[in-house]
Amino acid sequence: MQASLQQTMGDHVPVAVAEYDYEGLPPNFTLVENMAAGAFAGIAEHTLMYPFDLLKTRLQVINPSPGGLYTGVSNALSTISKAEGVGSLWKGISSVVLGAGPAHAVYFATYEAVKHAMGGNNGNEHHPLAAATSGACATIASDALMNPFDVIKQRMQVHGSAYRSIVQCTRTVYKNEGLAAFYVSYPTTLCMTVPFTALQFTAYESLSKVINPGKGYDPLTHCVSGALAGAFAAGVTTPLDVIKTLLQTRGTARDAEIRSAKGLFRAASIIKQQHGYAGFFRGLRPRIITTMPSTAICWSSYEMAKAYFIRHQDD
């Protein structure tokens, strides 16, 4: 497999950005520069892929309002575009832009710090434990910041949402459901994102070493590795994402049972009760379709920004 992948990438020669190991950060690579690279990656990823994220949310909602039932990704896309206008595919994006920058800055800063502390940058050996642990720590830190923005985003994404701005949505949710509403899904989010990120980071590091053993800066390597790693992690963690969506959109549900759901196990029980095991894989296809380019964009943007700062320091 390694030989075939490397042959496929044969025409793409990694760019040497410095004499030190590119995968590790140089001693004078500041926290601010690392966070800036992460923020750039987060905003680029979420902005470009937002319409697909909205489709995923619409397809995952349990018992949606009339007009919010779709047979698949293409049906959802055409129905929403015709009934609500193409602009509605970006409804709630301001919440993501505000949250994604700071959250991804924290995300990648934590990732690099923990990876370095665990020796993940040492030598040419593979360090799956360091990759998994750094990914898990990164998502715990960033999700604490991002979760409220994610709740607001999904409240605005659902069919029939009455919210017209993130300020209105925030005030209404806080007034009707209290501060806890912004974090009711946080434990479930961590149950999903910790394994997702651990799997993604481990797969990304592994694929990068197979495709690009020289470990130089190679945009194609980062793009392909990011896409494949994201698809694998997304598929495995879809059931938890469905549970998270139920909890984050419960305030807009017509079903009294869903509106009163307060935790992972209760939400899972409702999904199993109403839709069987197949219910845990609602939105699987759009989740993978969204995640593949999202993680490809995210990793490519991050590595590009990191390479820029490294080159800038060398000049």
PDB file of C-alpha atoms in Angstrom, residues 16-29 214-216 306-307 309-311 313-314:
ATOM      1  CA  ALA A  16      11.639  21.731   2.381  1.00  0.00           C
ATOM      2  CA  VAL A  17      10.868  24.713   4.564  1.00  0.00           C
ATOM      3  CA  ALA A  18      13.790  24.382   6.943  1.00  0.00           C
ATOM      4  CA  GLU A  19      16.617  22.080   8.004  1.00  0.00           C
ATOM      5  CA  TYR A  20      14.746  20.933  11.126  1.00  0.00           C
ATOM      6  CA  ASP A  21      11.935  18.388  11.065  1.00  0.00           C
ATOM      7  CA  TYR A  22       8.935  20.120   9.517  1.00  0.00           C
ATOM      8  CA  GLU A  23       6.435  18.088  11.543  1.00  0.00           C
ATOM      9  CA  GLY A  24       7.888  19.556  14.720  1.00  0.00           C
ATOM     10  CA  LEU A  25       7.718  23.251  15.491  1.00  0.00           C
ATOM     11  CA  PRO A  26      10.920  25.310  15.535  1.00  0.00           C
ATOM     12  CA  PRO A  27      12.011  26.653  18.930  1.00  0.00           C
ATOM     13  CA  ASN A  28      11.058  30.234  18.051  1.00  0.00           C
ATOM     14  CA  PHE A  29       7.595  29.353  16.684  1.00  0.00           C
ATOM     15  CA  GLY A 214      10.158  12.717   3.941  1.00  0.00           C
ATOM     16  CA  LYS A 215       7.854  14.810   6.191  1.00  0.00           C
ATOM     17  CA  GLY A 216       8.313  17.967   4.111  1.00  0.00           C
ATOM     18  CA  LYS A 306       2.344  26.933   9.663  1.00  0.00           C
ATOM     19  CA  ALA A 307       4.695  26.686   6.666  1.00  0.00           C
ATOM     20  CA  PHE A 309       5.219  31.364   9.525  1.00  0.00           C
ATOM     21  CA  ILE A 310       8.217  29.014   9.418  1.00  0.00           C
ATOM     22  CA  ARG A 311       9.392  30.492   6.095  1.00  0.00           C
ATOM     23  CA  GLN A 313      11.020  33.318  10.389  1.00  0.00           C
ATOM     24  CA  ASP A 314      13.750  31.982   8.123  1.00  0.00           C
TER      25      ASP A 314
END
